GROMACS .gro file of C-alpha atoms in nm:
model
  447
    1UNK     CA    1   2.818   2.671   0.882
    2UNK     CA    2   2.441   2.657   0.715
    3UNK     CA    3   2.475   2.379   0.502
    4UNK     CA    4   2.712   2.085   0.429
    5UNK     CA    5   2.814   1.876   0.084
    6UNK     CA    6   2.510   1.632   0.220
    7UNK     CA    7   2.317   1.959   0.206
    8UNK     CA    8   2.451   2.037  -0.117
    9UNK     CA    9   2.370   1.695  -0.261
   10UNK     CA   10   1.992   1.774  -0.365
   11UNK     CA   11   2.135   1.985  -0.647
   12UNK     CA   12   2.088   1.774  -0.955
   13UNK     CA   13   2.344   2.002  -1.141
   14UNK     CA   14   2.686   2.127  -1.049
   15UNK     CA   15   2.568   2.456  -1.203
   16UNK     CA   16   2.284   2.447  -0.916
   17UNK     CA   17   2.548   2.365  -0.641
   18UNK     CA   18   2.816   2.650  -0.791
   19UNK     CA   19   2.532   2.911  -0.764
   20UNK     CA   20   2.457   2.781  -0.383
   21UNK     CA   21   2.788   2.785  -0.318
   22UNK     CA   22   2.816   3.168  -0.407
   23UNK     CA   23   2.538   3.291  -0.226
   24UNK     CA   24   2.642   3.083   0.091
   25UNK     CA   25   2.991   3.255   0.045
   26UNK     CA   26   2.867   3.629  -0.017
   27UNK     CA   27   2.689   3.574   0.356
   28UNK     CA   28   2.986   3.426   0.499
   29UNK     CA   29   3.135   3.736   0.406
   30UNK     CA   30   2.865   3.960   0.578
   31UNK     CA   31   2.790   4.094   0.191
   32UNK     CA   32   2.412   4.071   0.287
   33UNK     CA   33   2.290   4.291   0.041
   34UNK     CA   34   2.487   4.108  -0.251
   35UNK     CA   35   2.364   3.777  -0.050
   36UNK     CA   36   1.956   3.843  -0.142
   37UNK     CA   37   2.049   3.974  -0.455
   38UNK     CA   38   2.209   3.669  -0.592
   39UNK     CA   39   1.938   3.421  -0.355
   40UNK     CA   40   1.632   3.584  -0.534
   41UNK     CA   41   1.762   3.534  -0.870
   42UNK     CA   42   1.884   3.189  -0.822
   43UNK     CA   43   1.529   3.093  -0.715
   44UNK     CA   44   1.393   3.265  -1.033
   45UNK     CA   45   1.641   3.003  -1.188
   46UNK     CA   46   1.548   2.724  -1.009
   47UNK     CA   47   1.190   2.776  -1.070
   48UNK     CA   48   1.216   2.840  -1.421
   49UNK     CA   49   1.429   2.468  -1.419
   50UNK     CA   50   1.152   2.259  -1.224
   51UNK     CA   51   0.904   2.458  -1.494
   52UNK     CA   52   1.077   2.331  -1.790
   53UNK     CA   53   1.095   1.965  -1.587
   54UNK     CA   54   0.741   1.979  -1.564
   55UNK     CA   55   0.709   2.090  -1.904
   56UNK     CA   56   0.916   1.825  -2.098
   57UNK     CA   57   0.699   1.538  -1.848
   58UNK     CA   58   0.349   1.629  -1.994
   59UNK     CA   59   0.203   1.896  -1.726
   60UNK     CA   60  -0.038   2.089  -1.962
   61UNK     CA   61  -0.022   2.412  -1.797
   62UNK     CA   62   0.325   2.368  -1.728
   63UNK     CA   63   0.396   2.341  -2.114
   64UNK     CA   64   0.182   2.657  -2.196
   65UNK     CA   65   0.343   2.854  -1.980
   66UNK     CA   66   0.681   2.787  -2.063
   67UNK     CA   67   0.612   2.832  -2.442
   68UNK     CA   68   0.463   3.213  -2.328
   69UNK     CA   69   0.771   3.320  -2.096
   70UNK     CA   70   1.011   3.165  -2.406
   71UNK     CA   71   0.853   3.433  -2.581
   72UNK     CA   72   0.881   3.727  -2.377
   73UNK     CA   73   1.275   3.642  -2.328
   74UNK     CA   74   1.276   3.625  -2.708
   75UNK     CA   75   1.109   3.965  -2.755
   76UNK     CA   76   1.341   4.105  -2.496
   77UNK     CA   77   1.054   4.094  -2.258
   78UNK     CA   78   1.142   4.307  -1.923
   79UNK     CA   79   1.300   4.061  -1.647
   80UNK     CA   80   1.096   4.184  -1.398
   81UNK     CA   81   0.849   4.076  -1.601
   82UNK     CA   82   0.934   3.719  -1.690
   83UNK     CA   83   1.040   3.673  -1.339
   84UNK     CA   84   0.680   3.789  -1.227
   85UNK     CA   85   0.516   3.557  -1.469
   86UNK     CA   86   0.752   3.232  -1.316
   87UNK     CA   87   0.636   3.341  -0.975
   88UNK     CA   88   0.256   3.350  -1.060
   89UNK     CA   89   0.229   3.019  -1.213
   90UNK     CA   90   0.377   2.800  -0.894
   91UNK     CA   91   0.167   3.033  -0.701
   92UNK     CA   92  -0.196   2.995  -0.906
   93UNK     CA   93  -0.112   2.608  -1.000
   94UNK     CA   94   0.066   2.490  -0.705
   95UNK     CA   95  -0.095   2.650  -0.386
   96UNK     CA   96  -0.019   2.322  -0.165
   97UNK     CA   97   0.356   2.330  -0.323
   98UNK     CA   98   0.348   2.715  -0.217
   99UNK     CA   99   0.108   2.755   0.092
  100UNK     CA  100   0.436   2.754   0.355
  101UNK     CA  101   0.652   2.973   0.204
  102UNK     CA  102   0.458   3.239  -0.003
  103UNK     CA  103   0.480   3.511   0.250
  104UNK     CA  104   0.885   3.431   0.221
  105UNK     CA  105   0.922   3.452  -0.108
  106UNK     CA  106   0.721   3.798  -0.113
  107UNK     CA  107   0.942   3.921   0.101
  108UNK     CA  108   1.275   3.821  -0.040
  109UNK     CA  109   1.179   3.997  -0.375
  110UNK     CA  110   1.055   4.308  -0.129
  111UNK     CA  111   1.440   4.289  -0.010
  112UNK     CA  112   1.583   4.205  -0.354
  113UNK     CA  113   1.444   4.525  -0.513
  114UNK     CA  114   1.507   4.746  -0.203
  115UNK     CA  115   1.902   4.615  -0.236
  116UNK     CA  116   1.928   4.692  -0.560
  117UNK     CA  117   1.765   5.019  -0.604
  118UNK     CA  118   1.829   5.352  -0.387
  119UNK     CA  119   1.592   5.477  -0.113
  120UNK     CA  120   1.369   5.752  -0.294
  121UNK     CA  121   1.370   5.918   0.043
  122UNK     CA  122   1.758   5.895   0.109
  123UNK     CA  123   1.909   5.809  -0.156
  124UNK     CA  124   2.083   5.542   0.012
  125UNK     CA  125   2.079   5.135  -0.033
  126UNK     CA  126   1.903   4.890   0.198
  127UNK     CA  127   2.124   4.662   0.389
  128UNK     CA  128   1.944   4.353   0.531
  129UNK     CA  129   2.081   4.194   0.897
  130UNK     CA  130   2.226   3.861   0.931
  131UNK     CA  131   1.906   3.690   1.076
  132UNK     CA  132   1.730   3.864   0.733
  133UNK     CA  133   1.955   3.700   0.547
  134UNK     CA  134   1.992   3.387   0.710
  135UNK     CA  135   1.597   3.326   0.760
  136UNK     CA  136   1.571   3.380   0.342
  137UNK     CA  137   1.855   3.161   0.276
  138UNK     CA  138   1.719   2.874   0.483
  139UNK     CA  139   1.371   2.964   0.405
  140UNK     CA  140   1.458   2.881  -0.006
  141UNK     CA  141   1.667   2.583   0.063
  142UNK     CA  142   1.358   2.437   0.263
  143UNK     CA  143   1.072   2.538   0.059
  144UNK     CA  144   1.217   2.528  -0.312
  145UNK     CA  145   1.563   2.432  -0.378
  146UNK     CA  146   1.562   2.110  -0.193
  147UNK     CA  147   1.204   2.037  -0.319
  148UNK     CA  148   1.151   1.828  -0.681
  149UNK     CA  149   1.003   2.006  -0.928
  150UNK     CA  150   0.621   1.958  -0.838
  151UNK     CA  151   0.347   1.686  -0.906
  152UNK     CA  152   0.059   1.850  -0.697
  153UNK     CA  153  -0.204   1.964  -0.947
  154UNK     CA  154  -0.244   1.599  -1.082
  155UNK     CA  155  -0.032   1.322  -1.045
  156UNK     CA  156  -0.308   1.097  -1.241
  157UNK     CA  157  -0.284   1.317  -1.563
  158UNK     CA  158   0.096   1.341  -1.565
  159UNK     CA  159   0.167   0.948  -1.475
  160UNK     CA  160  -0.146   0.830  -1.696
  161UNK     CA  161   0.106   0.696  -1.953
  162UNK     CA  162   0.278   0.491  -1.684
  163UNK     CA  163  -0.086   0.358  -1.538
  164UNK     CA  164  -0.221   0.237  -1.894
  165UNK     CA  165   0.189   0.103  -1.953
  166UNK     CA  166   0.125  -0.121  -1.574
  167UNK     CA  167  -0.210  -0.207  -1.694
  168UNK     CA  168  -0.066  -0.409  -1.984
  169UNK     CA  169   0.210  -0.529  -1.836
  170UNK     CA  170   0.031  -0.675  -1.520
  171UNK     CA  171  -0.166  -0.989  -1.629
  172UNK     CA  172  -0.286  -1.091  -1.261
  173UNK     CA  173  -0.265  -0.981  -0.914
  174UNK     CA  174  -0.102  -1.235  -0.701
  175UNK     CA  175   0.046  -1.285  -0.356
  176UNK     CA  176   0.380  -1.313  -0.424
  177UNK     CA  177   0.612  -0.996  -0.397
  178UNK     CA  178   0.558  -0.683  -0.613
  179UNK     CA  179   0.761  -0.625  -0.959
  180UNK     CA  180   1.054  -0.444  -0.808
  181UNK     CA  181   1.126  -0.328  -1.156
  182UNK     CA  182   0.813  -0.080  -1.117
  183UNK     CA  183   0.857  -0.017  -0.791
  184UNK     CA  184   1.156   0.151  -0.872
  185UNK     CA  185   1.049   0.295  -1.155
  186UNK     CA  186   0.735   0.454  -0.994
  187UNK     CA  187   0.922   0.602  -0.722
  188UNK     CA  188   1.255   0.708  -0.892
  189UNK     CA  189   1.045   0.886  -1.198
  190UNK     CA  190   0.750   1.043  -0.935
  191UNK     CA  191   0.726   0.963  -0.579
  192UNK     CA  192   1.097   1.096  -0.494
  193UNK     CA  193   0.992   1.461  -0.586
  194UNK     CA  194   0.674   1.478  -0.424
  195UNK     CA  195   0.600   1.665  -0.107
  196UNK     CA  196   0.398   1.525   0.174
  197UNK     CA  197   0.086   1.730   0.087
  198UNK     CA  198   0.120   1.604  -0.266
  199UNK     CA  199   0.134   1.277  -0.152
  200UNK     CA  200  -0.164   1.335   0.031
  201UNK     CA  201  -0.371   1.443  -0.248
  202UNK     CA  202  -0.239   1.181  -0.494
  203UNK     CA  203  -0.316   0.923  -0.263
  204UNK     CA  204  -0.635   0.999  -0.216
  205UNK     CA  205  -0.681   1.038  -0.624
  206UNK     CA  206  -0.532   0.700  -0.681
  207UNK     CA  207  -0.718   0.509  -0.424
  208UNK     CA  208  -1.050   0.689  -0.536
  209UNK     CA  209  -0.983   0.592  -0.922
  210UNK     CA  210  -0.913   0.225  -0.800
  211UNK     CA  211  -1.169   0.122  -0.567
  212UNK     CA  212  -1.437   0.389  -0.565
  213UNK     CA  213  -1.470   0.593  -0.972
  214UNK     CA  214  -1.696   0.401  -1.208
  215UNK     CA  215  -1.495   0.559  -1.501
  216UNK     CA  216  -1.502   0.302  -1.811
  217UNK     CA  217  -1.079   0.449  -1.793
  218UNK     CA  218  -1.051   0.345  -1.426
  219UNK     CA  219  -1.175   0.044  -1.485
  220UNK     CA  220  -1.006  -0.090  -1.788
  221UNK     CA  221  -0.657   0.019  -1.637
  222UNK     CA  222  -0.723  -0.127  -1.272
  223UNK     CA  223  -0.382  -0.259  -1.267
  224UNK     CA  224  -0.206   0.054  -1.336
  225UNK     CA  225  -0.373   0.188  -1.052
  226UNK     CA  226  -0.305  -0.039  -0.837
  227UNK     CA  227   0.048  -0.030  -0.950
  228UNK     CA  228   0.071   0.309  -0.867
  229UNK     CA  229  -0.139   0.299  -0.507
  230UNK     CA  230   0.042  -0.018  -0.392
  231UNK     CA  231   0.392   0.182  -0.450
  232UNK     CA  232   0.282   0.503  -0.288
  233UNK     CA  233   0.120   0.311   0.030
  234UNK     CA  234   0.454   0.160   0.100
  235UNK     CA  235   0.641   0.458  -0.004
  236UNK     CA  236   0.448   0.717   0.240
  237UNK     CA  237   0.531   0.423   0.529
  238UNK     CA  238   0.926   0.374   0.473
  239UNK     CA  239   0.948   0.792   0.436
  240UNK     CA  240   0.776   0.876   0.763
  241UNK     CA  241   0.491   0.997   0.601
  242UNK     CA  242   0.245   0.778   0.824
  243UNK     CA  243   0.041   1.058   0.928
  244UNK     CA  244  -0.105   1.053   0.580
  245UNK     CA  245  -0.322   0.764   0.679
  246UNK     CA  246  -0.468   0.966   0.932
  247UNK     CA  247  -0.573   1.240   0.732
  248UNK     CA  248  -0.964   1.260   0.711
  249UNK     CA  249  -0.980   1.273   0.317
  250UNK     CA  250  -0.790   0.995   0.286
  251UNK     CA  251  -0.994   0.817   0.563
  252UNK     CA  252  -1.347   0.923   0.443
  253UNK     CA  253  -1.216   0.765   0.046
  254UNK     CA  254  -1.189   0.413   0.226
  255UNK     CA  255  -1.450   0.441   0.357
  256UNK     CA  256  -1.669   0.527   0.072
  257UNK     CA  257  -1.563   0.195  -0.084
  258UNK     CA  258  -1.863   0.016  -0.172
  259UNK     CA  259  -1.908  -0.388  -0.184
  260UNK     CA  260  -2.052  -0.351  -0.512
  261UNK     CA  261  -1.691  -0.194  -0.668
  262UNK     CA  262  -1.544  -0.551  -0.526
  263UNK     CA  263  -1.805  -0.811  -0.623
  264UNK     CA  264  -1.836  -0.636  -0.976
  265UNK     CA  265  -1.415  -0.665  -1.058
  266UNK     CA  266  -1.197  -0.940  -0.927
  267UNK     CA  267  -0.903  -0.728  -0.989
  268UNK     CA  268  -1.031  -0.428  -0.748
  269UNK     CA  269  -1.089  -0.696  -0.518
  270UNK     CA  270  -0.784  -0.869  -0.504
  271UNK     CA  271  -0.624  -0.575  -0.536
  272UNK     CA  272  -0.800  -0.423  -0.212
  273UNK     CA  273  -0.654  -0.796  -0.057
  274UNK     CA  274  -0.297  -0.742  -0.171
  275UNK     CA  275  -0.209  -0.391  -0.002
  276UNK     CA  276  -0.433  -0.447   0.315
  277UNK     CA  277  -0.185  -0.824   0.348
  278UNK     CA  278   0.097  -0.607   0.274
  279UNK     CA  279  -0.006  -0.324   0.495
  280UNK     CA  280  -0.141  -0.407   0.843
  281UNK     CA  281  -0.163  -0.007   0.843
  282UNK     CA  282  -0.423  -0.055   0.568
  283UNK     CA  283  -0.586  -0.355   0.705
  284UNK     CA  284  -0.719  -0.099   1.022
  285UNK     CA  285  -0.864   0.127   0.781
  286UNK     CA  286  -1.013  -0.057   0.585
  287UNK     CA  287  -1.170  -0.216   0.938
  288UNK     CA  288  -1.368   0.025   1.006
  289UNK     CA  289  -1.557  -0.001   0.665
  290UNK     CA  290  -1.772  -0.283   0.811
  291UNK     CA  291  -1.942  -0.401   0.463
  292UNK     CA  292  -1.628  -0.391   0.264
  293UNK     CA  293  -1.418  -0.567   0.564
  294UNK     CA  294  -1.671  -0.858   0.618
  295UNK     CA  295  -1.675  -0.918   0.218
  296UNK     CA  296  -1.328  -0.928   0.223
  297UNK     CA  297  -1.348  -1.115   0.510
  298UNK     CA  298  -1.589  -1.402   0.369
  299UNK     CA  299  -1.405  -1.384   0.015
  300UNK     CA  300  -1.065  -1.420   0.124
  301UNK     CA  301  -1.100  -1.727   0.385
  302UNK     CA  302  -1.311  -1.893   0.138
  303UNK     CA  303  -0.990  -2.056  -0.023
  304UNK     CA  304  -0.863  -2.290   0.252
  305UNK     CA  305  -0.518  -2.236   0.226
  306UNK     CA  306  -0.600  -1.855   0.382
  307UNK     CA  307  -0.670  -1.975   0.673
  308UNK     CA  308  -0.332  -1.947   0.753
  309UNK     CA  309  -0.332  -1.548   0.747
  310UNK     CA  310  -0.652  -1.524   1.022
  311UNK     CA  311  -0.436  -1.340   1.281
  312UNK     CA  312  -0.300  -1.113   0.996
  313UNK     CA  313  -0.670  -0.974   0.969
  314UNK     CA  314  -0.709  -1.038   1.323
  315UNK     CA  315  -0.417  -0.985   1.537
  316UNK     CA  316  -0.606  -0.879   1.843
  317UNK     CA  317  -0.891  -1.107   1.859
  318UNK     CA  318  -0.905  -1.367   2.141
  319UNK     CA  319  -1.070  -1.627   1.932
  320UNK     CA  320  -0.866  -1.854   1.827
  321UNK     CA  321  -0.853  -2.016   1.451
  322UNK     CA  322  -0.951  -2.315   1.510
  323UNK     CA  323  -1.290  -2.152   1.696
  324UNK     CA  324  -1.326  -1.929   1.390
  325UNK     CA  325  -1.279  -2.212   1.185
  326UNK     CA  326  -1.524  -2.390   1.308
  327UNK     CA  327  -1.757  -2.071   1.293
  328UNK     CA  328  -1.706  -2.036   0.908
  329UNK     CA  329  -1.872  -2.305   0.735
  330UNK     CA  330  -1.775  -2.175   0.396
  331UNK     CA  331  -1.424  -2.252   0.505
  332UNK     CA  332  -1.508  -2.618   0.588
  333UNK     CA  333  -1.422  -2.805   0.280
  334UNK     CA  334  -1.345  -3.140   0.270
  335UNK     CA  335  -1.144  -3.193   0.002
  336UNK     CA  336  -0.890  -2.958   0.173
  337UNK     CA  337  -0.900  -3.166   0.463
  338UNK     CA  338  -0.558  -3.127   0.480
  339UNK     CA  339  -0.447  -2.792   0.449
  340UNK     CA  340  -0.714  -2.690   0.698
  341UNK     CA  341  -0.571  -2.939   0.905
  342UNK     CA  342  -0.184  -2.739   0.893
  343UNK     CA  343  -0.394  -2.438   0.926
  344UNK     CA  344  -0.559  -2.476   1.304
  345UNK     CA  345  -0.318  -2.762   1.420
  346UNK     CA  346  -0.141  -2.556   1.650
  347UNK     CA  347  -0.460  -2.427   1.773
  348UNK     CA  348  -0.494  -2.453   2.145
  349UNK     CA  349  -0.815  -2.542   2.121
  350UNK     CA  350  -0.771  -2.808   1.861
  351UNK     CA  351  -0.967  -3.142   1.887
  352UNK     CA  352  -0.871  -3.378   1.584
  353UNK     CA  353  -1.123  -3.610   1.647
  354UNK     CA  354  -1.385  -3.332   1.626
  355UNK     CA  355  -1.195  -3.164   1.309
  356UNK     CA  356  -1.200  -3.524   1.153
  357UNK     CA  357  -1.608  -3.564   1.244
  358UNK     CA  358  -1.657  -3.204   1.111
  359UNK     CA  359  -1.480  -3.288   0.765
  360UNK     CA  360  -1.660  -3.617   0.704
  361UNK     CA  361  -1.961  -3.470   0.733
  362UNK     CA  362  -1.896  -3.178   0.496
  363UNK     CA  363  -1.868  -3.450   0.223
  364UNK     CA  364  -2.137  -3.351  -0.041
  365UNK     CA  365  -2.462  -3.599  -0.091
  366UNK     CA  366  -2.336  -3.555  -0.518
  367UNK     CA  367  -2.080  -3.473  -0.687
  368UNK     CA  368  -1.900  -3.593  -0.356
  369UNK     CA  369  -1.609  -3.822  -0.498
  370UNK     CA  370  -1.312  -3.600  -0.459
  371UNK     CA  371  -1.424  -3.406  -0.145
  372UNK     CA  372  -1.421  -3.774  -0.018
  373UNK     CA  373  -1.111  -3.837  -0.159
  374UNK     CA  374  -0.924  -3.561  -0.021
  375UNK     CA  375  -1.096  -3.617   0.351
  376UNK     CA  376  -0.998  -3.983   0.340
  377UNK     CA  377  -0.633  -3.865   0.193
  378UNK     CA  378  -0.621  -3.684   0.480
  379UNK     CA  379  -0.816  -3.875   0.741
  380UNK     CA  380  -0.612  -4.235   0.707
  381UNK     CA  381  -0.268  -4.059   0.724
  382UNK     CA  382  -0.399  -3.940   1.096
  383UNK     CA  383  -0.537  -4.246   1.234
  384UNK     CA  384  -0.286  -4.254   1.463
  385UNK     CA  385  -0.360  -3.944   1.639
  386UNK     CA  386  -0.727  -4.064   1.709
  387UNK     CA  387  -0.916  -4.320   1.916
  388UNK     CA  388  -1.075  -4.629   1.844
  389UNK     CA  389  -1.441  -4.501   1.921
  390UNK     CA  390  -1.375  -4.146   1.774
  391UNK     CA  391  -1.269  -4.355   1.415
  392UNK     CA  392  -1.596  -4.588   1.409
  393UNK     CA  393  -1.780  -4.259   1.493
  394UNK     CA  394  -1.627  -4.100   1.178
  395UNK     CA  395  -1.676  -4.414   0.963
  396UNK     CA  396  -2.046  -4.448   1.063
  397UNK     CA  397  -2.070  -4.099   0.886
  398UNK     CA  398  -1.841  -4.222   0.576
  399UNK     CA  399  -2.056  -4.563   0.522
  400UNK     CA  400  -2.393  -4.342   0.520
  401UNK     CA  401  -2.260  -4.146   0.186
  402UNK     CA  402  -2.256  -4.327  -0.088
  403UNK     CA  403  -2.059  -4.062  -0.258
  404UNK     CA  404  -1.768  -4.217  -0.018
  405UNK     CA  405  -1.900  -4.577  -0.051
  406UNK     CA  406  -1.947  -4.596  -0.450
  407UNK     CA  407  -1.591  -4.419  -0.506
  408UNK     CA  408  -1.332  -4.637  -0.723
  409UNK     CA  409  -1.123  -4.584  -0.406
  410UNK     CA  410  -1.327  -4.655  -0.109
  411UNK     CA  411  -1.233  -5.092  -0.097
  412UNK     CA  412  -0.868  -4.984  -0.058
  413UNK     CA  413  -0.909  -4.688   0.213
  414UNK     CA  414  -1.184  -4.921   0.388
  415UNK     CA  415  -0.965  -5.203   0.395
  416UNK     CA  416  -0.673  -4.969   0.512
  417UNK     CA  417  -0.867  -4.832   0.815
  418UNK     CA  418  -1.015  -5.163   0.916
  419UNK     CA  419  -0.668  -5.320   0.944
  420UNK     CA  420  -0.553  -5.010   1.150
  421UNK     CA  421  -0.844  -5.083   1.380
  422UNK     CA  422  -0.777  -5.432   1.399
  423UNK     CA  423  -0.415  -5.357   1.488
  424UNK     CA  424  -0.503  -5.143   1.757
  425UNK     CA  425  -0.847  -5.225   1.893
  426UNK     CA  426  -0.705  -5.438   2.175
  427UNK     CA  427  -0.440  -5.171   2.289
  428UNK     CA  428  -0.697  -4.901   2.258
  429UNK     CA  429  -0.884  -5.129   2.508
  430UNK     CA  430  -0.609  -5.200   2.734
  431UNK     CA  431  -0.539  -4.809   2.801
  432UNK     CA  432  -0.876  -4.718   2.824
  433UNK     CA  433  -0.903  -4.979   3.093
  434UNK     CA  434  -0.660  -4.803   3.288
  435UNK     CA  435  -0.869  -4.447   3.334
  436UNK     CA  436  -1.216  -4.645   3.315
  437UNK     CA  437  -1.366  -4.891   3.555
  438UNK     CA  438  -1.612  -5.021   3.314
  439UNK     CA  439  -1.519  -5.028   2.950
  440UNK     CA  440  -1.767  -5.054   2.711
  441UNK     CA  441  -1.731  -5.261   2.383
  442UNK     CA  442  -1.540  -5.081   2.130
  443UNK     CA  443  -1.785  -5.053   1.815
  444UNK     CA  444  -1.704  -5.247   1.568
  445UNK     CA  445  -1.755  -5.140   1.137
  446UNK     CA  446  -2.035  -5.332   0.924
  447UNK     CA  447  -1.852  -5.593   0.710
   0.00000   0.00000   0.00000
């Protein structure tokens, strides 16, 4: 048997699956010449039905061609002739929907007209094999019956509705998880129909228009875009499509991505951030674009609470966080003491006396008093994790910034540490004793 009801199941129509049904039935009874007869006009049908789709969803061409062949049926137009025109227009306007099968289709309406007409020279009628009939059959099924009606020409023009719809419905780009509503939407109304060579080109058209065009349109509708490019990346992935990512045209558009399409428009770059988070896939390509990847790079881990994601944009480096960390001084702020702190913690390399130094001095000389806040937040809720001499050192830095000493908070938090020292000053003394055959005094804070 050729095909099964899960076969079957790409008809949209039971009409669709009835005509199927028929031809599979005519070759089942060896009527081969009956077979191609009824297979060539049933993809004349389908055609015509994915024309009309295209029609009725704002394809231009589509439209105008439709209204013409409605014409020529209505003035009793020859078939031959309609069917012609059907033909032409998937072949002119959809030469990537096309390109595999064209010699097939040639052929089957070569083997059409030569069953249905008698042999000038014989006056007998053509009678296809099996394999003939068989290779046309499956031929169809693969390249047009079980294919959507086409987006190739432009997927941009046809969805631009649904881009300027996203644009006004997306207020912000954030990190949390994408509207499933659109999803859905996006793929259900579009991506399900498309073929991999359409998704190819639309790709590259959507990720051009986002992060590369200038267009006054691209920009004002960034979020449609990204809408649509953040839908198809994870699309092309959970289909199989990967090897999309490898094609060159869709490499060379990342790479033309330049810094100044991200520094000019938040939303580009945040929406650049988004899919290459979401898409470690992504994240490699956009790698080897050195200037957009180190702007990222910089722009991304300059909010503390990224820190957290280094081996997502790193998963193969040896250096560790807490090294890179301590690398990136624009990461170093100190009134995010602690959420740096959660971020390298685990680090192998961690020191949290050398973290603690590092933060203290990162207090600003002015406009200092919540930096100092949020280290000394931070700082007095650790004291037990740090030594005697490595909290004097730390102090010595607090008491020479007066934006730490002239804060409304610093008698309480001095007063805190000081009895913490006090506590365990002696202790501190007693272990150190142990490992040490001459212990220096401990240092003691200015009163």
């Amino acid at each position: 048997m050729l095909f099964d009801e899960k076969d079957l199941s790409v008809f949209d129509n039971p009409d669709s699956r009835s005509y199927f049904k028929e031809i599979l039935q005519s070759y089942y009874s060896q009527n081969y010449r009956a077979t191609i007869v009824l297979l060539y006009s049933f993809v004349i049908y389908d055609l015509f039905m994915k024309l009309q789709t295209m029609a009725n969803e704002g394809d231009s061409k589509a439209n105008k061609k439709l209204t013409d062949i409605n014409a020529m049926i209505a003035d009793d137009e020859k078939y031959s002739k309609v069917e012609n025109e059907i033909i032409q227009f998937f072949k002119d306007n959809c030469p990537l929907y096309f390109n595999r099968f064209i010699e097939d289709i040639d052929y089957l309406k070569i083997c059409r007209n030569k069953c249905a007409h008698l042999k000038v020279d014989d006056n007998t009628l053509y009678i296809p094999s099996d394999y003939h009939a068989r290779m046309l059959i499956c031929s169809m099924y693969d390249h047009i019956l079980s294919v959507k009606a086409p987006f190739i020409m432009d997927l941009f023009s046809i969805a631009q509705a649904d881009v300027e719809n996203y644009t006004n419905s997306i207020s912000y780009i954030s990190d949390s998880q994408f509207d499933e509503s659109i999803k859905a939407n996006i793929e259900n109304k579009y991506l399900k129909r498309m073929t991999y060579d359409s998704l190819k080109k639309s790709y590259k058209t959507f990720i051009r228009l986002l992060f590369v065009s200038e267009d006054e349109k691209c920009i004002e509708n960034i979020y449609g875009l990204y809408a649509f490019a953040y839908v198809m990346t994870g699309y092309i992935l959970r289909h199989g499509f990967q090897a999309v990512f490898k094609e060159d045209s869709i490499l060379d558009t990342f790479l033309r991505i330049p810094v100044s399409s991200l520094e000019n428009s938040s939303p580009r770059k945040n929406a650049l951030i988004k899919i290459i988070m979401d898409y470690p896939i992504i994240m490699d390509i956009v790698r080897e674009n050195q200037n957009i990847f180190a702007y990222i790079v910089d722009q991304f881990f300059s909010v503390p609470h990224h820190l957290k994601y280094y081996h997502t944009f790193y998963p193969r480096s040896e250096k560790s966080v807490y090294t890179f960390f301590k690398e990136a001084p624009a990461i170093q702020q100190s009134i995010d003491s602690e959420i740096l702190y959660n971020a390298v913690k685990d680090s192998p390399d961690f020191d949290l006396g050398e973290f603690s130094l590092l933060m203290v001095k990162k207090i600003p000389n002015f406009s200092g008093f919540d930096s100092a806040d949020g280290f000394m937040n931070f700082f007095t809720a650790h004291l037990q994790g740090l030594t005697i001499s490595e909290i004097n050192s730390i102090m010595a830095v607090y008491y020479r910034n007066n934006q730490c000493t002239l804060r409304g908070r610093h008698s309480s938090d001095n007063r805190f540490v000081k009895k913490y020292i006090e506590t365990h000053d002696h202790t501190d003394d007693a272990e150190e004793s142990l490992n040490q055959e001459n212990v220096n005094p401990t240092p003691t804070l200015d009163k």
